[in-house]
Short mmCIF file of C-alpha atoms and ligand atoms in Angstrom, two decimals:
data_model
loop_
_atom_site.label_atom_id
_atom_site.label_comp_id
_atom_site.label_asym_id
_atom_site.label_seq_id
_atom_site.Cartn_x
_atom_site.Cartn_y
_atom_site.Cartn_z
CA MET A 1 7.99 -20.20 -21.46
CA HIS A 2 7.51 -19.69 -25.10
CA THR A 3 8.91 -21.26 -28.12
CA LEU A 4 10.69 -19.71 -31.33
CA ALA A 5 8.05 -21.62 -33.31
CA GLN A 6 5.08 -20.22 -31.47
CA LEU A 7 6.53 -16.51 -32.24
CA LYS A 8 7.50 -17.22 -35.86
CA SER A 9 3.92 -18.75 -36.43
CA GLY A 10 2.37 -15.30 -35.22
CA LYS A 11 0.48 -17.20 -32.30
CA LEU A 12 1.98 -14.82 -29.83
CA ALA A 13 0.57 -11.71 -31.69
CA GLY A 14 -0.83 -9.19 -29.08
CA SER A 15 1.44 -10.75 -26.29
CA GLN A 16 2.29 -8.44 -23.37
CA ARG A 17 5.00 -11.00 -22.08
CA LEU A 18 7.47 -13.14 -23.83
CA THR A 19 10.25 -15.51 -22.37
CA LEU A 20 12.42 -17.26 -24.83
CA THR A 21 15.33 -19.64 -24.15
CA ALA A 22 16.55 -21.44 -27.00
CA ASP A 23 20.41 -21.00 -27.23
CA LEU A 24 19.68 -17.60 -28.91
CA THR A 25 22.73 -15.88 -30.24
CA SER A 26 20.68 -13.04 -31.76
CA LEU A 27 16.81 -11.83 -31.09
CA PRO A 28 14.62 -13.31 -33.48
CA ALA A 29 13.20 -10.30 -36.01
CA GLU A 30 9.72 -11.82 -35.31
CA ILE A 31 9.83 -10.00 -31.70
CA LEU A 32 9.16 -6.91 -33.67
CA SER A 33 5.68 -8.02 -34.35
CA LEU A 34 4.95 -7.55 -30.76
CA ALA A 35 6.13 -3.72 -31.06
CA ASP A 36 2.47 -2.66 -29.89
CA SER A 37 1.71 -5.02 -27.08
CA LEU A 38 5.28 -6.38 -25.44
CA GLU A 39 5.92 -5.10 -21.90
CA ILE A 40 8.00 -7.73 -20.51
CA LEU A 41 10.82 -9.41 -22.33
CA ASP A 42 12.58 -12.30 -20.64
CA VAL A 43 15.58 -13.58 -22.84
CA SER A 44 17.70 -15.03 -20.05
CA ASN A 45 19.58 -18.27 -20.28
CA ASN A 46 20.66 -17.74 -23.72
CA LYS A 47 24.06 -16.71 -25.70
CA LEU A 48 23.32 -13.45 -26.55
CA SER A 49 26.05 -10.92 -26.64
CA SER A 50 24.22 -7.94 -28.20
CA LEU A 51 20.91 -6.34 -29.03
CA PRO A 52 19.62 -5.00 -32.32
CA PRO A 53 18.87 -1.34 -32.45
CA GLU A 54 15.34 -2.29 -33.61
CA LEU A 55 14.55 -3.28 -30.08
CA ALA A 56 13.82 0.49 -29.35
CA GLN A 57 10.64 -0.21 -31.69
CA LEU A 58 9.28 -2.10 -28.78
CA LYS A 59 7.59 1.33 -27.35
CA LYS A 60 5.80 -0.43 -24.51
CA LEU A 61 8.75 -2.39 -23.23
CA LYS A 62 9.05 -1.69 -19.48
CA ILE A 63 11.02 -4.78 -18.40
CA LEU A 64 13.91 -6.56 -19.90
CA PHE A 65 15.80 -9.61 -18.31
CA ALA A 66 18.90 -11.05 -19.83
CA SER A 67 20.66 -12.79 -17.19
CA ASN A 68 22.95 -15.65 -18.04
CA ASN A 69 23.86 -14.57 -21.35
CA CYS A 70 27.33 -13.57 -23.02
CA PHE A 71 27.14 -9.76 -23.02
CA THR A 72 30.55 -7.91 -22.46
CA SER A 73 28.71 -4.50 -22.25
CA LEU A 74 25.17 -3.23 -21.47
CA PRO A 75 23.84 -2.69 -24.81
CA GLU A 76 23.15 1.21 -25.79
CA VAL A 77 20.15 0.59 -27.59
CA LEU A 78 18.47 0.17 -23.98
CA GLY A 79 19.00 3.80 -23.64
CA GLN A 80 16.71 4.42 -26.66
CA CYS A 81 13.59 2.31 -25.01
CA GLU A 82 11.46 5.26 -23.78
CA ASN A 83 9.52 3.10 -21.33
CA LEU A 84 12.01 0.76 -20.21
CA GLU A 85 12.01 0.88 -16.08
CA MET A 86 13.61 -2.48 -15.23
CA ILE A 87 16.80 -4.06 -16.50
CA GLY A 88 18.25 -7.29 -15.18
CA PHE A 89 21.59 -8.51 -16.94
CA LYS A 90 22.67 -10.67 -13.95
CA SER A 91 25.74 -13.17 -14.62
CA ASN A 92 27.04 -11.93 -17.65
CA GLN A 93 30.60 -10.57 -18.44
CA ILE A 94 29.84 -7.15 -18.36
CA ARG A 95 32.73 -4.83 -18.02
CA THR A 96 31.68 -1.68 -20.06
CA ILE A 97 28.64 0.71 -19.01
CA THR A 98 28.03 3.87 -21.15
CA ALA A 99 26.07 6.77 -20.49
CA ASN A 100 24.04 6.06 -23.69
CA ALA A 101 22.84 2.51 -22.44
CA LEU A 102 20.83 4.00 -19.44
CA PRO A 103 17.01 4.58 -20.40
CA PRO A 104 15.62 7.77 -19.19
CA LYS A 105 12.65 6.19 -17.18
CA LEU A 106 15.37 3.43 -15.33
CA ARG A 107 13.92 2.45 -11.84
CA TRP A 108 15.48 -0.91 -11.05
CA LEU A 109 18.95 -1.97 -12.42
CA THR A 110 20.38 -5.58 -11.92
CA LEU A 111 24.02 -5.90 -12.79
CA THR A 112 24.76 -8.60 -10.23
CA ASP A 113 27.71 -10.94 -11.04
CA ASN A 114 29.53 -9.38 -13.78
CA GLU A 115 33.01 -7.70 -14.25
CA ILE A 116 32.06 -4.05 -13.94
CA GLU A 117 35.11 -1.88 -12.97
CA SER A 118 33.35 1.48 -13.08
CA LEU A 119 30.06 2.88 -13.43
CA PRO A 120 29.10 5.83 -15.59
CA ALA A 121 28.62 9.30 -13.81
CA ALA A 122 25.44 9.48 -15.71
CA LEU A 123 23.75 7.08 -13.42
CA GLY A 124 23.42 9.93 -11.10
CA GLN A 125 20.85 11.27 -13.89
CA CYS A 126 18.50 8.65 -13.53
CA PRO A 127 16.12 10.40 -11.13
CA ARG A 128 13.65 7.56 -10.70
CA LEU A 129 16.34 5.17 -9.85
CA GLN A 130 14.95 3.06 -6.86
CA LYS A 131 16.80 -0.20 -6.85
CA LEU A 132 20.66 -0.89 -7.83
CA MET A 133 22.01 -4.36 -7.56
CA LEU A 134 25.70 -4.38 -8.10
CA ALA A 135 26.81 -7.25 -6.01
CA GLY A 136 29.66 -9.51 -7.34
CA ASN A 137 31.58 -6.82 -9.71
CA ARG A 138 35.07 -5.13 -9.49
CA LEU A 139 34.22 -1.59 -8.60
CA GLN A 140 36.88 0.11 -6.83
CA VAL A 141 34.87 3.36 -6.39
CA LEU A 142 31.40 4.49 -6.99
CA PRO A 143 30.69 7.51 -8.97
CA GLN A 144 30.04 10.88 -6.85
CA SER A 145 27.00 11.45 -8.88
CA LEU A 146 25.08 8.59 -7.17
CA ALA A 147 24.33 11.02 -4.46
CA GLN A 148 21.92 12.65 -6.99
CA CYS A 149 19.93 9.54 -6.98
CA GLN A 150 17.41 10.86 -4.57
CA ASN A 151 14.88 8.02 -4.98
CA LEU A 152 17.47 5.15 -4.53
CA GLU A 153 15.82 2.92 -1.96
CA LEU A 154 17.79 -0.26 -2.06
CA LEU A 155 21.38 -0.74 -2.87
CA ARG A 156 23.84 -3.85 -3.15
CA ILE A 157 27.57 -3.06 -3.62
CA SER A 158 28.63 -6.33 -1.47
CA ALA A 159 31.29 -8.49 -3.04
CA ASN A 160 33.09 -5.68 -4.73
CA GLN A 161 36.67 -4.00 -4.72
CA LEU A 162 35.85 -0.70 -3.12
CA GLN A 163 38.67 0.57 -1.40
CA HIS A 164 36.83 3.15 0.96
CA CYS A 165 33.56 3.58 2.18
CA PRO A 166 31.34 5.43 -0.40
CA GLU A 167 30.59 8.25 2.39
CA HIS A 168 28.39 10.23 -0.45
CA ILE A 169 25.59 7.50 -0.65
CA LEU A 170 25.29 7.23 3.20
CA ASP A 171 23.30 10.44 2.98
CA LEU A 172 20.79 9.55 0.26
CA PRO A 173 17.40 10.53 1.88
CA LYS A 174 15.52 7.47 0.93
CA LEU A 175 18.16 4.73 1.28
CA ALA A 176 16.75 1.84 3.45
CA TRP A 177 18.07 -1.41 2.06
CA LEU A 178 22.10 -1.30 2.10
CA ALA A 179 24.62 -4.59 1.50
CA PHE A 180 28.31 -3.61 1.57
CA ALA A 181 30.10 -6.66 3.07
CA GLY A 182 33.10 -8.30 1.15
CA ASN A 183 34.70 -5.06 -0.06
CA PRO A 184 38.25 -3.97 1.09
CA PHE A 185 36.94 -1.31 3.07
CA SER A 186 34.55 -3.59 5.06
CA GLN A 187 37.16 -6.41 5.53
CA ASP A 188 36.48 -8.22 8.88
CA ASP A 189 39.69 -10.21 9.85
CA ALA A 190 38.38 -11.27 13.19
CA ARG A 191 37.61 -14.99 13.40
CA SER A 192 34.72 -15.34 15.54
CA VAL A 193 34.71 -18.18 18.28
CA SER A 194 31.39 -17.88 19.34
CA VAL A 195 29.88 -20.70 17.64
CA PRO A 196 31.59 -24.23 17.48
CA ASP A 197 33.05 -25.53 14.29
CA VAL A 198 32.00 -29.31 13.58
CA PRO A 199 32.71 -31.55 10.83
CA SER A 200 29.96 -32.03 8.07
CA SER A 201 30.34 -35.99 9.01
CA SER A 202 28.58 -35.22 12.29
CA TYR A 203 25.12 -35.10 11.07
CA THR A 204 23.24 -36.89 8.55
CA LEU A 205 21.11 -35.00 6.10
CA GLN A 206 17.34 -36.01 5.45
CA HIS A 207 14.93 -34.17 3.40
CA VAL A 208 15.18 -30.81 1.94
CA LEU A 209 13.24 -28.10 3.86
CA GLY A 210 13.43 -25.12 1.73
CA GLN A 211 15.77 -23.25 -0.57
CA GLY A 212 17.26 -19.51 -0.61
CA ALA A 213 19.37 -17.73 -2.86
CA SER A 214 22.45 -18.70 -1.02
CA GLY A 215 21.53 -22.01 0.09
CA VAL A 216 19.78 -25.39 0.44
CA ILE A 217 18.20 -25.98 3.97
CA SER A 218 17.83 -29.60 5.05
CA LYS A 219 16.46 -31.34 8.19
CA ALA A 220 19.12 -33.35 9.55
CA THR A 221 20.06 -35.45 12.59
CA TRP A 222 23.29 -35.70 14.70
CA ASN A 223 25.12 -38.81 14.41
CA THR A 224 25.90 -38.39 18.03
CA PRO A 225 23.68 -35.75 19.75
CA PRO A 226 25.92 -33.33 21.84
CA PRO A 227 24.80 -33.17 25.39
CA HIS A 228 21.45 -31.16 26.09
CA LEU A 229 20.85 -30.69 22.30
CA ALA A 230 18.04 -31.83 20.33
CA ARG A 231 18.78 -34.72 17.84
CA ASP A 232 16.95 -33.01 15.07
CA ILE A 233 18.40 -29.90 13.34
CA ALA A 234 18.25 -27.73 10.28
CA VAL A 235 21.50 -27.44 8.10
CA LYS A 236 21.93 -24.82 5.76
CA ILE A 237 24.69 -26.02 3.06
CA PHE A 238 25.75 -22.73 1.16
CA LYS A 239 25.96 -23.16 -2.76
CA GLY A 240 29.14 -21.27 -2.93
CA GLU A 241 28.35 -18.64 -5.74
CA VAL A 242 28.04 -15.00 -5.31
CA THR A 243 24.29 -14.23 -5.02
CA SER A 244 22.52 -10.72 -5.47
CA ASP A 245 23.28 -9.97 -1.88
CA GLY A 246 26.82 -10.78 -1.81
CA TYR A 247 29.35 -13.63 -0.59
CA PRO A 248 27.89 -16.79 1.27
CA GLN A 249 30.97 -16.57 3.43
CA ASN A 250 29.83 -13.28 4.76
CA GLU A 251 26.35 -14.50 5.27
CA LEU A 252 27.75 -17.12 7.57
CA ARG A 253 30.06 -14.77 9.55
CA ALA A 254 27.11 -12.31 9.96
CA CYS A 255 24.83 -15.18 11.31
CA VAL A 256 27.59 -15.92 13.72
CA LYS A 257 28.19 -12.32 14.74
CA ALA A 258 24.33 -11.97 15.32
CA GLY A 259 24.58 -13.91 18.43
CA ASN A 260 21.38 -15.08 20.56
CA HIS A 261 18.15 -13.19 20.48
CA PRO A 262 14.47 -15.01 21.08
CA ASN A 263 13.59 -13.49 17.63
CA LEU A 264 16.45 -15.21 15.60
CA VAL A 265 16.55 -18.87 14.86
CA LYS A 266 19.31 -20.11 17.38
CA LEU A 267 22.52 -21.39 15.45
CA ILE A 268 24.19 -24.28 17.06
CA ALA A 269 27.38 -24.67 14.93
CA LYS A 270 29.02 -24.01 11.67
CA VAL A 271 30.81 -26.21 8.88
CA GLU A 272 34.07 -24.52 7.24
CA GLU A 273 35.48 -26.97 5.34
CA GLU A 274 37.15 -26.77 2.02
CA ASN A 275 34.13 -28.08 0.14
CA CYS A 276 31.40 -27.50 2.56
CA LEU A 277 30.28 -24.25 4.27
CA ALA A 278 27.09 -24.84 6.37
CA LEU A 279 25.19 -23.54 9.37
CA VAL A 280 23.71 -26.09 11.97
CA MET A 281 20.63 -24.11 13.34
CA ASN A 282 17.55 -25.27 15.61
CA LEU A 283 14.46 -26.29 13.47
CA ILE A 284 11.77 -23.69 13.30
CA PRO A 285 8.61 -25.22 14.29
CA PRO A 286 6.09 -25.74 11.68
CA ARG A 287 3.59 -23.17 13.07
CA TYR A 288 5.73 -20.43 11.83
CA LYS A 289 4.78 -19.14 8.21
CA ASN A 290 6.09 -16.11 6.19
CA LEU A 291 4.76 -12.71 7.30
CA GLY A 292 5.00 -10.99 3.79
CA GLN A 293 5.89 -11.83 0.34
CA PRO A 294 8.83 -10.11 -1.65
CA PRO A 295 8.39 -7.07 -3.64
CA SER A 296 6.75 -7.29 -7.16
CA PHE A 297 7.87 -5.77 -10.38
CA SER A 298 5.52 -2.94 -9.79
CA SER A 299 6.31 -2.48 -5.77
CA CYS A 300 9.71 -2.61 -6.59
CA THR A 301 11.26 -2.26 -3.26
CA ARG A 302 8.13 -2.61 -1.03
CA ASP A 303 6.85 -6.01 0.06
CA THR A 304 3.68 -7.55 -1.06
CA PHE A 305 1.07 -9.73 0.90
CA ALA A 306 -1.49 -12.44 -0.12
CA ASP A 307 -4.65 -11.23 -1.30
CA GLY A 308 -7.04 -11.00 1.75
CA PHE A 309 -4.46 -11.05 4.39
CA THR A 310 -5.05 -8.81 7.18
CA LEU A 311 -3.49 -8.67 10.78
CA SER A 312 -4.97 -7.19 13.74
CA ILE A 313 -3.42 -4.06 15.26
CA ALA A 314 -2.68 -6.03 18.81
CA GLN A 315 -0.63 -8.45 16.35
CA ILE A 316 1.09 -5.45 14.39
CA SER A 317 2.07 -3.76 17.65
CA LYS A 318 3.56 -7.23 18.90
CA ILE A 319 5.19 -7.72 15.78
CA VAL A 320 6.83 -4.40 15.62
CA GLU A 321 8.10 -4.66 19.16
CA GLN A 322 9.89 -7.72 18.35
CA ILE A 323 11.34 -6.72 15.07
CA THR A 324 12.56 -3.17 16.87
CA SER A 325 14.11 -5.27 19.56
CA VAL A 326 16.08 -7.77 17.34
CA VAL A 327 17.27 -5.00 14.79
CA ALA A 328 18.47 -3.12 17.87
CA HIS A 329 20.39 -6.21 19.08
CA LEU A 330 21.89 -6.55 15.54
CA HIS A 331 23.29 -3.03 15.82
CA ASP A 332 24.46 -3.54 19.50
CA GLN A 333 26.91 -6.25 17.40
CA GLN A 334 27.53 -3.56 14.98
CA LEU A 335 25.72 -5.60 12.32
CA CYS A 336 23.49 -4.11 9.64
CA HIS A 337 20.74 -6.63 8.37
CA GLY A 338 20.37 -4.82 5.01
CA ASP A 339 16.97 -6.64 4.10
CA VAL A 340 14.51 -5.75 7.16
CA TYR A 341 11.53 -6.97 5.42
CA ALA A 342 8.25 -8.89 6.43
CA HIS A 343 9.41 -11.66 3.58
CA ASN A 344 12.30 -12.50 5.97
CA THR A 345 10.18 -12.66 8.93
CA LEU A 346 8.08 -15.68 10.15
CA PHE A 347 5.30 -15.41 12.57
CA ASP A 348 2.74 -17.71 14.44
CA ASP A 349 -0.73 -17.39 15.43
CA ASP A 350 0.42 -15.61 18.65
CA ALA A 351 2.31 -12.88 16.63
CA ASN A 352 5.58 -14.55 18.00
CA ILE A 353 8.20 -13.78 14.97
CA LEU A 354 11.60 -14.99 13.77
CA PHE A 355 13.71 -12.73 11.85
CA GLY A 356 16.18 -14.21 9.23
CA ASP A 357 17.89 -14.11 5.97
CA PHE A 358 21.51 -12.67 6.55
CA GLY A 359 22.60 -12.68 3.17
CA ALA A 360 22.77 -8.87 2.60
CA ALA A 361 24.04 -8.19 6.28
CA SER A 362 27.29 -6.21 6.73
CA MET A 363 29.59 -5.82 9.64
CA TYR A 364 30.30 -2.00 10.52
CA HIS A 365 32.41 -1.81 13.37
CA MET A 366 35.46 -0.93 11.19
CA LEU A 367 33.72 2.13 9.94
CA SER A 368 33.92 5.58 11.55
CA ALA A 369 31.60 6.81 14.38
CA GLN A 370 29.94 9.04 12.09
CA GLN A 371 29.67 6.26 9.38
CA GLN A 372 28.26 3.87 11.67
CA SER A 373 25.66 6.48 12.86
CA LYS A 374 24.49 6.98 9.10
CA ILE A 375 24.27 3.27 8.63
CA LYS A 376 21.70 2.91 11.66
CA THR A 377 19.81 5.79 10.28
CA ILE A 378 19.58 3.87 7.04
CA GLU A 379 18.29 0.81 8.49
CA ALA A 380 15.92 2.69 10.73
CA ARG A 381 14.25 3.77 7.58
CA ALA A 382 13.91 0.08 6.67
CA LEU A 383 12.14 -0.49 10.05
CA ASP A 384 9.91 2.51 9.17
CA TYR A 385 8.92 0.80 5.85
CA PHE A 386 8.33 -2.54 7.36
CA ILE A 387 5.94 -0.94 9.89
CA ASP A 388 4.22 0.89 7.07
CA ASP A 389 3.88 -2.10 5.03
CA LEU A 390 2.16 -3.92 8.13
CA LEU A 391 -0.15 -1.06 8.46
CA SER A 392 -1.12 -1.36 5.09
CA VAL A 393 -2.78 -4.82 5.79
CA CYS A 394 -4.19 -3.77 9.22
CA ALA A 395 -7.70 -4.88 9.57
CA GLN A 396 -10.33 -2.16 8.76
CA GLU A 397 -12.05 -2.16 12.00
CA ASP A 398 -8.51 -1.26 13.83
CA GLN A 399 -7.45 1.61 11.54
CA CYS A 400 -8.86 4.20 14.08
CA ASN A 401 -7.36 2.66 16.98
CA PRO A 402 -4.91 4.93 18.73
CA GLN A 403 -2.03 2.18 18.42
CA PHE A 404 -2.58 2.53 14.65
CA ILE A 405 -2.22 6.12 14.60
CA LYS A 406 0.86 6.08 16.67
CA LEU A 407 2.51 3.50 14.49
CA ARG A 408 1.38 5.46 11.35
CA LYS A 409 3.01 8.56 12.85
CA GLN A 410 6.22 6.79 13.61
CA SER A 411 6.67 5.27 10.21
CA LEU A 412 6.00 8.71 8.42
CA THR A 413 8.58 10.36 10.92
N1 ATP B 1 16.04 -23.61 10.68
C1 ATP B 1 15.11 -23.88 9.86
N2 ATP B 1 14.13 -24.94 10.42
C2 ATP B 1 13.11 -25.26 9.37
N3 ATP B 1 13.05 -24.72 8.10
C3 ATP B 1 13.87 -23.81 7.53
C4 ATP B 1 15.05 -23.30 8.54
N4 ATP B 1 15.82 -22.36 7.94
C5 ATP B 1 15.19 -22.33 6.83
N5 ATP B 1 14.14 -23.05 6.50
C6 ATP B 1 13.37 -23.20 5.25
O1 ATP B 1 14.15 -22.91 4.09
C7 ATP B 1 13.59 -21.90 3.37
C8 ATP B 1 14.77 -20.99 2.76
O2 ATP B 1 15.55 -20.35 3.88
P1 ATP B 1 16.64 -19.25 3.71
O3 ATP B 1 16.89 -18.79 4.90
O4 ATP B 1 17.88 -19.93 3.09
O5 ATP B 1 16.33 -18.48 2.58
P2 ATP B 1 15.19 -17.21 2.47
O6 ATP B 1 15.61 -16.41 3.60
O7 ATP B 1 13.90 -17.81 2.25
O8 ATP B 1 15.60 -16.80 0.82
P3 ATP B 1 16.44 -15.80 0.33
O9 ATP B 1 17.81 -15.95 0.95
O10 ATP B 1 16.62 -16.44 -1.27
O11 ATP B 1 15.79 -14.31 0.47
C9 ATP B 1 12.73 -21.02 4.34
O12 ATP B 1 11.63 -20.52 3.74
C10 ATP B 1 12.19 -22.21 5.34
O13 ATP B 1 11.20 -22.85 4.64
#
């Protein structure tokens, strides 16, 4: 985080990255003094509603974040920023997006949680577009031209007003991560009875174990432990807001629908009260750790791994076998996970895995047989990318192993 005083004093000359949060209602003119160096500009959490035409003078600008501001339209000056690849305008009040606002090199566009009713056809003329985050808007249709985005890999259209399944996007050749729950076309009226409901007064929360985009997970204990169940549990309390993946309510229902599998954390009960939406789960044993890390700005849609992290081919094979089995299990329940990634997978020293994060999951039993089969093809692609990501960290000495070669072939087909 930088300060306005630092910027105005010239102390930030030559900076490639600038983060300013200072209740700004306009961009300070001094930003132009960084025109020859600035690549990443983060002006999230201000009160901005427009950007000046001079922004186009930032010739090196690649990434712009302006989430939590007061924009009602996507500023047209963005279309003039010749090197801008990544745009994040989450949680504004954007209603309009014109063709002029789309920069030629656009690769990653986040417009989660706005008021967008329609998108310009020109989005189809963004050949580099790889990641498009549109959850939590008011879209009733997607432009037909999206079918031309041949490089689109990750798409979030959950929590919108789409009346019909957008067939045309199901054939996109690289699409691998898709979330579409919470639309009229994907409505699921069936109330599941497979997991018991309990009141939030049935347990006592202890310390926080972790925090995801959609909720906070705490260790808890049953006040009166149900028979045959461990006293200690984990409780995920949803925050209630729409996330980049969709509505918490849909995540909860997807977790319930997922059912039991040795590679899923066992769901014990759910809480659906007026002021509390929560999942009660088994505690994950502390020996489990994250398999991967989320994508970086440059990897865009692909996971990253800690420096020096390697896996043996035996570990990779065992992990692939389990992830394939758990994804097949989800599809047996007509559930698309939408986020098959190593960063959503925990593993232990024996390469046992636990797969989680149902935030982007979508039920698809209401779709036609042909649409369902396309959804499965899309998720199969994510599985291939998952395998490819693991092979990228395979120990050097195992890279001639026949199993490595077999998995490599599988991930490339
Ligand atoms: N059943 C559990 N037992 C123990 N710890 C848990 C359990 N579930 C989640 N956690 C902890 O809470 C963290 C957040 O979990 P959660 O599933 O909500 O989010 P995430 O999938 O990591 O994040 P996001 O939803 O933002 O991608 C986990 O990384 C883990 O440390």
